[in-house]
Tab-separated table of C-alpha atoms and ligand atoms in Angstrom:
chain	number	residue	atom	x	y	z
A	128	UNK	CA	22.283	15.245	-4.602
A	129	UNK	CA	19.627	17.024	-6.516
A	130	UNK	CA	17.018	15.009	-8.585
A	131	UNK	CA	18.029	10.884	-9.035
A	132	UNK	CA	19.484	10.247	-11.949
A	133	UNK	CA	16.284	8.023	-13.102
A	134	UNK	CA	13.646	10.649	-11.892
A	135	UNK	CA	10.502	10.247	-13.892
A	136	UNK	CA	9.792	13.677	-15.242
A	137	UNK	CA	6.520	14.065	-16.854
A	138	UNK	CA	2.896	15.114	-16.894
A	139	UNK	CA	-0.558	14.041	-16.276
A	140	UNK	CA	-4.252	13.480	-17.390
A	141	UNK	CA	-7.173	11.650	-17.189
A	142	UNK	CA	-9.454	10.001	-19.483
A	143	UNK	CA	-12.527	11.688	-18.927
A	144	UNK	CA	-11.095	15.283	-18.888
A	145	UNK	CA	-8.848	14.418	-22.004
A	146	UNK	CA	-9.846	11.660	-24.280
A	147	UNK	CA	-13.990	12.511	-25.470
A	148	UNK	CA	-14.867	9.611	-27.916
A	149	UNK	CA	-17.486	8.926	-25.141
A	150	UNK	CA	-19.650	6.783	-27.602
A	151	UNK	CA	-16.678	5.644	-29.511
A	152	UNK	CA	-15.153	2.232	-29.943
A	153	UNK	CA	-17.851	0.465	-27.995
A	154	UNK	CA	-17.496	2.560	-25.034
A	155	UNK	CA	-20.070	2.508	-22.331
A	156	UNK	CA	-21.671	5.712	-20.264
A	157	UNK	CA	-19.620	6.492	-16.895
A	158	UNK	CA	-20.673	9.035	-13.969
A	159	UNK	CA	-17.809	11.209	-15.027
A	160	UNK	CA	-19.806	11.788	-18.498
A	161	UNK	CA	-22.736	13.110	-16.729
A	162	UNK	CA	-20.950	16.043	-14.884
A	163	UNK	CA	-22.361	19.172	-16.527
A	164	UNK	CA	-20.640	22.770	-16.834
A	165	UNK	CA	-22.556	25.377	-15.144
A	166	UNK	CA	-23.923	26.005	-11.779
A	167	UNK	CA	-25.565	22.404	-11.311
A	168	UNK	CA	-22.409	20.753	-11.426
A	169	UNK	CA	-21.295	20.839	-7.898
A	170	UNK	CA	-24.695	19.725	-6.579
A	171	UNK	CA	-24.423	16.766	-9.368
A	172	UNK	CA	-20.562	15.654	-8.629
A	173	UNK	CA	-21.309	16.093	-4.961
A	174	UNK	CA	-24.085	13.093	-5.169
A	175	UNK	CA	-26.808	15.859	-4.367
A	176	UNK	CA	-28.529	15.990	-7.710
A	177	UNK	CA	-29.606	13.181	-9.837
A	178	UNK	CA	-28.051	13.287	-13.492
A	179	UNK	CA	-28.025	9.405	-14.933
A	180	UNK	CA	-28.665	10.455	-18.183
A	181	UNK	CA	-27.918	13.596	-20.577
A	182	UNK	CA	-30.808	16.169	-21.097
A	183	UNK	CA	-30.896	19.004	-23.503
A	184	UNK	CA	-30.641	21.853	-20.869
A	185	UNK	CA	-26.861	21.217	-20.090
A	186	UNK	CA	-23.595	20.868	-21.843
A	187	UNK	CA	-21.568	17.636	-21.042
A	188	UNK	CA	-17.961	18.881	-21.798
A	189	UNK	CA	-16.405	15.546	-21.174
A	190	UNK	CA	-18.288	13.875	-24.014
A	191	UNK	CA	-15.703	15.508	-26.528
A	192	UNK	CA	-13.238	17.036	-24.017
A	193	UNK	CA	-10.144	17.641	-25.893
A	194	UNK	CA	-10.502	14.472	-28.396
A	195	UNK	CA	-7.396	13.019	-27.439
A	196	UNK	CA	-8.963	9.630	-28.480
A	197	UNK	CA	-7.840	10.733	-31.908
A	198	UNK	CA	-5.187	13.096	-31.517
A	199	UNK	CA	-2.888	10.707	-28.945
A	200	UNK	CA	-0.580	10.432	-31.375
A	201	UNK	CA	0.192	14.184	-32.036
A	202	UNK	CA	-0.213	14.862	-28.211
A	203	UNK	CA	2.574	12.156	-27.485
A	204	UNK	CA	4.771	13.014	-29.801
A	205	UNK	CA	4.573	16.922	-28.179
A	206	UNK	CA	5.181	15.009	-24.947
A	207	UNK	CA	8.209	13.613	-26.171
A	208	UNK	CA	9.326	16.799	-27.695
A	209	UNK	CA	9.545	17.969	-24.394
A	210	UNK	CA	11.463	14.826	-23.326
A	211	UNK	CA	9.116	13.259	-20.979
A	212	UNK	CA	10.128	10.443	-18.965
A	213	UNK	CA	6.699	9.416	-18.129
A	214	UNK	CA	3.129	10.205	-19.068
A	215	UNK	CA	0.283	9.609	-16.607
A	216	UNK	CA	-2.809	8.633	-17.865
A	217	UNK	CA	-5.913	6.956	-16.765
A	218	UNK	CA	-7.690	4.143	-18.190
A	219	UNK	CA	-11.600	4.826	-18.964
A	220	UNK	CA	-13.023	1.670	-17.258
A	221	UNK	CA	-16.242	1.694	-19.602
A	222	UNK	CA	-14.195	1.538	-22.683
A	223	UNK	CA	-12.949	-1.957	-21.172
A	224	UNK	CA	-15.975	-2.973	-19.885
A	225	UNK	CA	-18.888	-0.965	-21.330
A	226	UNK	CA	-21.441	-2.049	-18.683
A	227	UNK	CA	-18.747	-3.213	-15.998
A	228	UNK	CA	-20.317	-6.742	-15.007
A	229	UNK	CA	-19.202	-8.339	-18.214
A	230	UNK	CA	-17.352	-11.619	-18.206
A	231	UNK	CA	-15.462	-10.557	-21.210
A	232	UNK	CA	-13.682	-7.264	-22.162
A	233	UNK	CA	-14.365	-5.188	-24.989
A	234	UNK	CA	-11.307	-5.423	-27.446
A	235	UNK	CA	-11.552	-2.265	-29.019
A	236	UNK	CA	-10.963	-0.736	-25.591
A	237	UNK	CA	-8.171	-2.978	-25.285
A	238	UNK	CA	-6.481	-2.269	-28.257
A	239	UNK	CA	-6.939	1.660	-27.668
A	240	UNK	CA	-4.809	1.803	-24.490
A	241	UNK	CA	-2.208	-0.964	-26.110
A	242	UNK	CA	-1.483	1.580	-29.174
A	243	UNK	CA	-1.244	4.484	-26.812
A	244	UNK	CA	1.397	2.718	-24.647
A	245	UNK	CA	3.268	1.458	-27.719
A	246	UNK	CA	3.390	5.289	-28.616
A	247	UNK	CA	4.789	5.906	-25.314
A	248	UNK	CA	7.689	3.189	-25.490
A	249	UNK	CA	8.353	4.472	-28.849
A	250	UNK	CA	9.706	7.723	-27.243
A	251	UNK	CA	11.155	5.950	-23.882
A	252	UNK	CA	8.123	7.477	-22.353
A	253	UNK	CA	7.245	5.318	-18.970
A	254	UNK	CA	3.369	5.130	-18.768
A	255	UNK	CA	2.394	5.751	-15.116
A	256	UNK	CA	-1.447	4.097	-15.169
A	257	UNK	CA	-4.184	5.226	-13.167
A	258	UNK	CA	-6.374	2.431	-13.128
A	259	UNK	CA	-9.550	4.174	-12.463
A	260	UNK	CA	-9.364	8.253	-12.164
A	261	UNK	CA	-12.978	8.505	-10.790
A	262	UNK	CA	-15.072	6.525	-13.319
A	263	UNK	CA	-17.608	3.947	-13.045
A	264	UNK	CA	-19.711	2.582	-15.605
A	265	UNK	CA	-23.168	3.734	-15.052
A	266	UNK	CA	-24.525	0.303	-15.299
A	267	UNK	CA	-22.824	-0.422	-12.157
A	268	UNK	CA	-24.253	2.972	-10.660
A	269	UNK	CA	-27.759	2.332	-11.836
A	270	UNK	CA	-28.219	-1.322	-10.830
A	271	UNK	CA	-25.627	-1.977	-7.989
A	272	UNK	CA	-25.499	1.447	-6.280
A	273	UNK	CA	-21.670	1.847	-7.479
A	274	UNK	CA	-19.143	1.032	-4.508
A	275	UNK	CA	-21.707	0.844	-2.047
A	276	UNK	CA	-22.088	-2.485	-3.129
A	277	UNK	CA	-19.571	-5.190	-2.532
A	278	UNK	CA	-20.201	-6.758	-6.015
A	279	UNK	CA	-17.874	-3.851	-7.054
A	280	UNK	CA	-14.779	-5.106	-5.608
A	281	UNK	CA	-15.227	-8.336	-8.044
A	282	UNK	CA	-15.846	-6.252	-11.163
A	283	UNK	CA	-12.837	-4.055	-10.463
A	284	UNK	CA	-10.702	-7.113	-9.974
A	285	UNK	CA	-11.608	-8.571	-13.309
A	286	UNK	CA	-10.768	-4.961	-14.660
A	287	UNK	CA	-7.647	-5.389	-13.110
A	288	UNK	CA	-6.708	-8.865	-13.921
A	289	UNK	CA	-7.263	-8.133	-17.825
A	290	UNK	CA	-5.248	-4.705	-17.649
A	291	UNK	CA	-2.380	-6.488	-15.671
A	292	UNK	CA	-2.326	-9.498	-17.916
A	293	UNK	CA	-2.586	-7.588	-21.231
A	294	UNK	CA	-0.241	-5.030	-20.805
A	295	UNK	CA	2.545	-6.586	-18.971
A	296	UNK	CA	5.819	-5.407	-20.186
A	297	UNK	CA	4.190	-2.306	-21.558
A	298	UNK	CA	3.271	-0.535	-18.351
A	299	UNK	CA	5.040	-1.127	-14.849
A	300	UNK	CA	3.532	1.662	-12.910
A	301	UNK	CA	-0.018	1.512	-11.463
A	302	UNK	CA	-2.045	3.794	-9.672
A	303	UNK	CA	-5.321	1.890	-8.015
A	304	UNK	CA	-7.678	4.866	-7.451
A	305	UNK	CA	-6.808	8.679	-8.103
A	306	UNK	CA	-7.301	10.886	-5.018
A	307	UNK	CA	-9.055	7.943	-3.303
A	308	UNK	CA	-10.027	10.573	-0.401
A	309	UNK	CA	-12.310	12.486	-2.888
A	310	UNK	CA	-15.056	10.009	-2.455
A	311	UNK	CA	-15.533	12.138	1.000
A	312	UNK	CA	-15.718	15.320	-0.506
A	313	UNK	CA	-17.283	14.839	-3.787
A	314	UNK	CA	-18.960	11.501	-4.016
A	315	UNK	CA	-20.638	11.253	-7.292
A	316	UNK	CA	-17.658	12.297	-9.329
A	317	UNK	CA	-15.251	10.569	-7.235
A	318	UNK	CA	-16.945	7.315	-6.852
A	319	UNK	CA	-20.079	7.193	-8.524
A	320	UNK	CA	-22.451	7.388	-5.193
A	321	UNK	CA	-25.473	9.305	-5.746
A	322	UNK	CA	-27.387	9.468	-2.421
A	323	UNK	CA	-30.927	8.461	-2.228
A	324	UNK	CA	-33.517	10.256	0.202
A	325	UNK	CA	-32.928	9.341	3.698
A	326	UNK	CA	-29.953	7.419	3.184
A	327	UNK	CA	-27.060	7.792	5.896
A	328	UNK	CA	-24.533	9.538	3.934
A	329	UNK	CA	-21.649	8.913	6.235
A	330	UNK	CA	-22.433	5.341	6.339
A	331	UNK	CA	-22.537	4.735	2.474
A	332	UNK	CA	-19.361	6.482	2.316
A	333	UNK	CA	-17.320	4.440	4.642
A	334	UNK	CA	-18.999	1.435	3.064
A	335	UNK	CA	-17.581	2.427	-0.203
A	336	UNK	CA	-14.277	3.000	1.615
A	337	UNK	CA	-13.960	-0.097	2.689
A	338	UNK	CA	-15.105	-1.537	-0.808
A	339	UNK	CA	-12.485	0.343	-2.384
A	340	UNK	CA	-9.917	-0.290	-0.263
A	341	UNK	CA	-10.124	-3.784	-0.433
A	342	UNK	CA	-10.299	-3.636	-4.184
A	343	UNK	CA	-7.142	-1.529	-4.031
A	344	UNK	CA	-5.501	-4.325	-1.830
A	345	UNK	CA	-6.902	-7.077	-4.230
A	346	UNK	CA	-5.351	-4.964	-7.492
A	347	UNK	CA	-1.825	-4.854	-5.655
A	348	UNK	CA	-1.884	-8.699	-5.311
A	349	UNK	CA	-2.826	-9.286	-8.453
A	350	UNK	CA	-0.451	-6.815	-10.019
A	351	UNK	CA	2.396	-8.036	-8.140
A	352	UNK	CA	1.505	-11.799	-8.897
A	353	UNK	CA	1.461	-11.230	-12.687
A	354	UNK	CA	4.610	-9.103	-12.887
A	355	UNK	CA	6.727	-9.026	-9.828
A	356	UNK	CA	8.270	-5.880	-11.644
A	357	UNK	CA	5.071	-3.993	-11.441
A	358	UNK	CA	5.111	-0.838	-8.783
A	359	UNK	CA	1.454	-0.057	-7.266
A	360	UNK	CA	0.899	3.143	-5.727
A	361	UNK	CA	-2.002	4.616	-3.840
A	362	UNK	CA	-3.008	8.347	-4.722
A	363	UNK	CA	-4.061	11.157	-1.997
A	364	UNK	CA	-5.731	14.971	-2.789
A	365	UNK	CA	-3.151	16.001	-0.620
A	366	UNK	CA	-1.988	19.354	1.099
A	367	UNK	CA	-1.106	19.790	4.531
A	368	UNK	CA	-3.742	21.431	6.652
A	369	UNK	CA	-2.579	24.226	9.151
A	370	UNK	CA	-4.052	25.467	12.229
A	371	UNK	CA	-5.313	29.080	12.171
A	372	UNK	CA	-4.008	29.719	15.581
A	373	UNK	CA	-1.875	28.014	17.926
A	374	UNK	CA	-4.921	27.974	20.255
A	375	UNK	CA	-4.789	23.920	20.723
A	376	UNK	CA	-8.462	23.607	19.142
A	377	UNK	CA	-7.371	25.037	16.366
A	378	UNK	CA	-4.611	22.834	16.023
A	379	UNK	CA	-6.542	19.799	16.998
A	380	UNK	CA	-9.096	20.545	14.248
A	381	UNK	CA	-6.113	20.925	11.546
A	382	UNK	CA	-5.000	17.505	12.709
A	383	UNK	CA	-8.456	15.936	12.722
A	384	UNK	CA	-9.169	17.350	8.965
A	385	UNK	CA	-5.460	15.677	7.912
A	386	UNK	CA	-6.579	12.562	9.482
A	387	UNK	CA	-9.883	12.517	7.343
A	388	UNK	CA	-8.015	12.236	4.522
A	389	UNK	CA	-4.958	9.883	5.698
A	390	UNK	CA	-7.110	7.424	6.651
A	391	UNK	CA	-7.277	5.930	3.400
A	392	UNK	CA	-3.523	5.969	2.861
A	393	UNK	CA	-3.162	4.526	6.379
A	394	UNK	CA	-4.862	1.513	5.274
A	395	UNK	CA	-3.161	0.854	1.774
A	396	UNK	CA	0.422	1.976	2.865
A	397	UNK	CA	0.096	0.246	6.658
A	398	UNK	CA	-2.412	-2.069	6.169
A	399	UNK	CA	-4.644	-1.416	9.018
A	400	UNK	CA	-7.514	0.659	9.655
A	401	UNK	CA	-6.192	2.953	12.010
A	402	UNK	CA	-7.574	3.276	15.713
A	403	UNK	CA	-8.542	7.062	15.656
A	404	UNK	CA	-10.904	6.244	12.540
A	405	UNK	CA	-12.206	3.097	14.297
A	406	UNK	CA	-13.058	4.980	17.247
A	407	UNK	CA	-14.666	7.892	15.408
A	408	UNK	CA	-16.850	5.703	13.383
A	409	UNK	CA	-17.791	3.619	16.570
A	410	UNK	CA	-18.849	6.792	18.069
A	411	UNK	CA	-20.897	8.068	15.118
A	412	UNK	CA	-22.537	4.486	14.600
A	413	UNK	CA	-20.744	3.650	11.094
A	414	UNK	CA	-19.981	0.247	10.569
A	415	UNK	CA	-17.384	-0.863	8.242
A	416	UNK	CA	-18.650	-3.649	6.085
A	417	UNK	CA	-15.685	-5.946	6.934
A	418	UNK	CA	-16.330	-9.544	6.039
A	419	UNK	CA	-13.838	-12.767	7.134
A	420	UNK	CA	-10.505	-12.414	5.353
A	421	UNK	CA	-10.797	-8.839	4.582
A	422	UNK	CA	-8.606	-7.727	6.926
A	423	UNK	CA	-5.521	-10.053	5.911
A	424	UNK	CA	-5.806	-8.861	2.275
A	425	UNK	CA	-5.574	-5.163	3.460
A	426	UNK	CA	-2.532	-6.495	5.716
A	427	UNK	CA	-0.743	-8.377	3.100
A	428	UNK	CA	-0.922	-6.155	-0.146
A	429	UNK	CA	0.464	-2.829	0.807
A	430	UNK	CA	1.395	-0.051	-1.731
A	431	UNK	CA	4.752	0.063	-2.921
A	432	UNK	CA	5.057	4.028	-3.248
A	433	UNK	CA	2.995	6.914	-2.356
A	434	UNK	CA	1.492	9.081	-4.649
A	435	UNK	CA	-0.454	12.582	-4.351
A	436	UNK	CA	-1.637	15.480	-5.754
A	437	UNK	CA	-0.569	18.919	-4.528
A	438	UNK	CA	-1.938	21.925	-5.549
A	439	UNK	CA	-2.565	24.258	-2.127
A	440	UNK	CA	-2.187	23.646	1.352
A	441	UNK	CA	-5.219	24.309	3.513
A	442	UNK	CA	-6.451	26.148	7.048
A	443	UNK	CA	-8.580	24.865	9.746
A	444	UNK	CA	-9.913	26.393	12.655
A	445	UNK	CA	-12.041	25.345	15.768
A	446	UNK	CA	-14.870	27.691	14.055
A	447	UNK	CA	-14.899	27.776	10.481
A	448	UNK	CA	-17.146	30.672	9.354
A	449	UNK	CA	-18.635	31.372	5.728
A	450	UNK	CA	-16.841	34.673	5.271
A	451	UNK	CA	-13.541	33.670	5.538
A	452	UNK	CA	-13.348	30.450	3.378
A	453	UNK	CA	-11.647	30.182	0.377
A	454	UNK	CA	-13.797	29.340	-2.528
A	455	UNK	CA	-13.664	27.185	-5.511
A	456	UNK	CA	-12.171	23.913	-4.104
A	457	UNK	CA	-13.238	20.698	-2.798
A	458	UNK	CA	-12.064	20.902	0.426
A	459	UNK	CA	-12.796	23.471	2.957
A	460	UNK	CA	-10.285	25.700	3.994
A	461	UNK	CA	-9.868	29.438	6.013
A	462	UNK	CA	-8.271	32.090	3.865
A	463	UNK	CA	-4.324	32.188	4.513
A	464	UNK	CA	-3.614	35.864	4.878
A	465	UNK	CA	0.268	34.958	4.283
A	466	UNK	CA	-0.736	33.294	0.616
A	467	UNK	CA	-1.431	34.431	-2.767
A	468	UNK	CA	-4.136	32.824	-4.675
A	469	UNK	CA	-4.846	31.590	-7.942
A	470	UNK	CA	-7.988	33.139	-10.185
A	471	UNK	CA	-9.769	30.307	-9.141
A	472	UNK	CA	-8.990	31.136	-5.086
A	473	UNK	CA	-6.352	27.959	-4.587
A	474	UNK	CA	-3.872	29.195	-2.660
A	475	UNK	CA	-0.488	29.276	-3.500
A	476	UNK	CA	2.398	27.389	-1.088
A	477	UNK	CA	5.295	26.239	-2.547
A	478	UNK	CA	6.575	25.375	1.221
A	479	UNK	CA	3.636	23.675	1.437
A	480	UNK	CA	4.410	21.171	-0.770
A	481	UNK	CA	7.874	20.527	1.304
A	482	UNK	CA	5.613	20.157	4.255
A	483	UNK	CA	3.236	17.880	2.915
A	484	UNK	CA	6.018	15.544	1.366
A	485	UNK	CA	7.575	15.490	4.927
A	486	UNK	CA	4.300	14.598	6.768
A	487	UNK	CA	3.857	11.788	4.718
A	488	UNK	CA	7.511	10.476	4.348
A	489	UNK	CA	7.523	10.476	8.131
A	490	UNK	CA	4.057	8.557	8.117
A	491	UNK	CA	4.693	6.075	5.725
A	492	UNK	CA	8.649	5.761	4.968
A	493	UNK	CA	7.855	4.863	1.157
A	494	UNK	CA	8.893	6.515	-2.092
A	495	UNK	CA	6.665	9.513	-2.858
A	496	UNK	CA	5.544	10.424	-6.268
A	497	UNK	CA	3.912	13.678	-6.845
A	498	UNK	CA	1.524	12.808	-9.755
A	499	UNK	CA	-0.557	15.857	-9.685
A	500	UNK	CA	0.795	19.941	-9.093
A	501	UNK	CA	0.266	23.080	-11.483
A	502	UNK	CA	-1.720	26.318	-11.816
A	503	UNK	CA	-5.131	26.417	-13.578
A	504	UNK	CA	-5.263	29.928	-15.378
A	505	UNK	CA	-6.670	32.001	-17.907
A	506	UNK	CA	-4.614	32.153	-20.853
A	507	UNK	CA	-4.661	34.574	-23.636
A	508	UNK	CA	-3.424	33.446	-26.656
A	509	UNK	CA	-1.820	35.285	-29.728
A	510	UNK	CA	-3.150	34.741	-33.427
A	511	UNK	CA	-0.852	32.095	-33.568
A	512	UNK	CA	-1.990	29.969	-30.308
A	513	UNK	CA	1.207	31.211	-28.470
A	514	UNK	CA	0.927	32.154	-24.737
A	515	UNK	CA	3.285	33.966	-22.651
A	516	UNK	CA	2.579	31.904	-19.279
A	517	UNK	CA	4.898	33.120	-16.957
A	518	UNK	CA	2.697	32.867	-14.041
A	519	UNK	CA	2.767	29.152	-14.839
A	520	UNK	CA	6.219	29.162	-14.911
A	521	UNK	CA	6.679	30.899	-11.718
A	522	UNK	CA	4.283	28.493	-9.903
A	523	UNK	CA	5.833	25.202	-11.358
A	524	UNK	CA	9.439	26.566	-10.686
A	525	UNK	CA	8.832	27.377	-6.781
A	526	UNK	CA	7.121	24.008	-6.437
A	527	UNK	CA	10.116	22.172	-8.325
A	528	UNK	CA	12.413	24.120	-5.870
A	529	UNK	CA	10.600	22.680	-2.603
A	530	UNK	CA	10.813	19.170	-3.859
A	531	UNK	CA	14.535	19.839	-4.437
A	532	UNK	CA	14.385	21.112	-0.846
A	533	UNK	CA	12.789	18.146	0.427
A	534	UNK	CA	15.136	15.450	-1.451
A	535	UNK	CA	18.494	17.716	-0.903
A	536	UNK	CA	17.687	19.076	2.879
A	537	UNK	CA	15.170	16.542	3.970
A	538	UNK	CA	16.407	13.341	2.441
A	539	UNK	CA	12.919	12.455	0.939
A	540	UNK	CA	12.828	9.473	-1.539
A	541	UNK	CA	11.020	11.137	-4.683
A	542	UNK	CA	10.194	8.875	-7.371
A	543	UNK	CA	8.785	11.707	-10.267
A	544	UNK	CA	6.790	14.550	-10.916
A	545	UNK	CA	4.044	14.651	-13.244
A	546	UNK	CA	2.294	17.896	-13.484
A	547	UNK	CA	-1.290	18.100	-13.821
A	548	UNK	CA	-2.929	18.594	-17.254
A	549	UNK	CA	0.199	18.902	-19.422
A	550	UNK	CA	-1.945	19.451	-22.229
A	551	UNK	CA	-5.234	21.897	-21.601
A	552	UNK	CA	-8.107	19.729	-20.643
A	553	UNK	CA	-11.113	19.925	-19.032
A	554	UNK	CA	-11.666	21.034	-15.366
A	555	UNK	CA	-12.938	18.480	-13.153
A	556	UNK	CA	-13.954	20.573	-10.316
A	557	UNK	CA	-15.581	23.355	-12.411
A	558	UNK	CA	-15.901	21.853	-15.849
A	559	UNK	CA	-14.444	24.713	-17.503
A	560	UNK	CA	-12.130	24.713	-20.587
A	561	UNK	CA	-10.648	28.424	-19.572
A	562	UNK	CA	-9.044	26.808	-16.434
A	563	UNK	CA	-5.970	25.670	-18.194
A	564	UNK	CA	-2.840	23.872	-16.852
A	565	UNK	CA	-0.958	22.826	-20.060
A	566	UNK	CA	2.384	23.591	-21.535
A	567	UNK	CA	0.155	22.758	-24.827
A	568	UNK	CA	-2.479	24.989	-25.714
A	569	UNK	CA	-6.056	23.672	-27.126
A	570	UNK	CA	-8.438	25.725	-29.074
A	571	UNK	CA	-11.596	24.983	-27.158
A	572	UNK	CA	-13.811	27.062	-25.474
A	573	UNK	CA	-16.134	26.509	-22.618
A	574	UNK	CA	-18.779	25.891	-25.000
A	575	UNK	CA	-17.125	23.341	-26.677
A	576	UNK	CA	-16.368	25.464	-29.772
A	577	UNK	CA	-12.761	25.588	-31.377
A	578	UNK	CA	-10.852	23.957	-33.892
A	579	UNK	CA	-8.673	21.702	-31.355
A	580	UNK	CA	-5.458	22.883	-32.704
A	581	UNK	CA	-2.695	22.597	-30.172
A	582	UNK	CA	-0.002	24.807	-29.769
A	583	UNK	CA	3.213	25.600	-27.707
A	584	UNK	CA	3.144	27.846	-24.576
A	585	UNK	CA	6.199	29.596	-23.305
A	586	UNK	CA	6.435	26.964	-20.764
A	587	UNK	CA	6.959	24.205	-22.725
A	588	UNK	CA	10.452	25.321	-24.016
A	589	UNK	CA	10.740	26.329	-20.150
A	590	UNK	CA	9.800	23.037	-18.682
A	591	UNK	CA	11.827	21.254	-21.648
A	592	UNK	CA	14.660	23.003	-20.558
A	593	UNK	CA	14.452	21.976	-16.823
A	594	UNK	CA	14.006	18.020	-17.846
A	595	UNK	CA	17.060	18.176	-20.045
A	596	UNK	CA	19.185	19.657	-17.241
A	597	UNK	CA	17.345	17.007	-14.698
A	598	UNK	CA	16.077	19.947	-12.500
A	599	UNK	CA	19.359	21.991	-12.594
A	600	UNK	CA	17.923	25.094	-14.610
A	601	UNK	CA	14.592	26.303	-13.190
B	216	LIG	P1	-9.805	21.183	-11.312
B	216	LIG	C1	-10.510	19.363	-6.841
B	216	LIG	C2	-11.806	19.286	-7.375
B	216	LIG	C3	-11.726	18.476	-8.290
B	216	LIG	C4	-10.869	17.695	-8.145
B	216	LIG	O1	-8.549	20.429	-10.521
B	216	LIG	C5	-9.681	17.738	-7.876
B	216	LIG	C6	-9.614	18.683	-6.983
B	216	LIG	C7	-8.178	19.280	-6.020
B	216	LIG	O2	-7.442	18.113	-5.385
B	216	LIG	O3	-8.725	16.727	-8.117
B	216	LIG	C8	-7.693	16.896	-8.938
B	216	LIG	O4	-9.773	20.357	-12.535
B	216	LIG	C9	-8.116	15.873	-10.089
B	216	LIG	C10	-7.920	16.102	-11.404
B	216	LIG	C11	-8.520	17.693	-11.346
B	216	LIG	C12	-7.268	18.333	-10.908
B	216	LIG	O5	-7.188	17.966	-9.345
B	216	LIG	O6	-10.974	21.417	-10.639
B	216	LIG	O7	-7.341	14.479	-9.758
B	216	LIG	O8	-9.198	15.436	-12.254
B	216	LIG	O9	-8.561	17.566	-12.485
B	216	LIG	C13	-7.512	19.970	-11.051
B	216	LIG	O10	-8.868	22.318	-11.355
């Protein structure tokens, strides 16, 4: 037994990294629009540097991205040509509610996604929809402090109700929050959180975490009420943490790091705050803003499946020194001497995917869905825009084999696989265009120049074959 017959092969994107059209169709401004390219980016997305408006000194790549807002039919046709069974995309919250706190949605925004979903259906592509992939309308950031305010739960609930009702019959698979644990690592990009001076950052993060977890459970409840066919998943930025040595203190450090991230999924999947977290928060003097009835909502509305992104494993030790750390990631890790790295210093570890899948399956015993995986690399196109990206094929092949082992040898139930950035798009971490993941090359550079022309890379034909043979021919 290899891949299940109805295995959902496909690719994934996020609104802010591909759509562009930031001021089109009545769309409001969002946190994700305000992440500049260049050296200030990290401080901005970490919530350490205030950027609540565009300025003239910076370039903001999300404004136009790869303009999928107007190219979506062409792009979905290319996905269909590869044989995609599913396409993971996200909704830009501020297209539906430009400010976030309106009572009525913006019809033009709703229409846009309706057309997009219908375009998918035309080719029998099942949409897999991330309700928010990091975005929060700036109006909610400026006037409510984003997710640190409980009012966001109600605004998000409105958004979900509108989406589930309007797209009933068109969309069945939903993810509530992309990489929900990113809130801890890149709080402004991940959740619209900017820290005011003197604030207790940990307290702010866990306040926001409770609100997001509550919102996620409420969304799950409404999704099931509106249509019992709906399947709702959580979404974790995953990647097993290894101990640097067998020294028990190193093993403990790795376990603690894993738990910081599993914390969110423990609530979304098991329906309860885990004991280890409650104790830790108590020791740190952090309070979760739990109100009457919240714990019942969390308990009664757990997710149907566990989705996650996987790019790399990580290494932890009791003492982490700056010299031996990897670079270019949202997650701290020591360099693993047994692994090769990507051009951005992300360590390549296919067996780590199998290990991660086993950890998740052991812990939750729910179907898994790999909704992001891939290699960010510099591609050099020839004069026709063709890229020989054997390095990408090698990466994906090895990871697909690891998934197959997890299914065949470990008995894991895996619903599908969507590679990250199936068409080249703006990097979330760096804001670069040259960090490419796609099967489809897009002519655009880091400064925003280029024709936006789409061309197929070598990996396009390869992935098409993988899907056509349901993973038999890699
Ligand atoms: P990029 C790291 C940093 C920022 C976002 O990342 C990340 C990660 C990795 O876990 O998460 C996801 O573009 C995210 C996508 C993002 C992708 O990783 O920095 O869900 O939005 O593009 C890849 O190479």
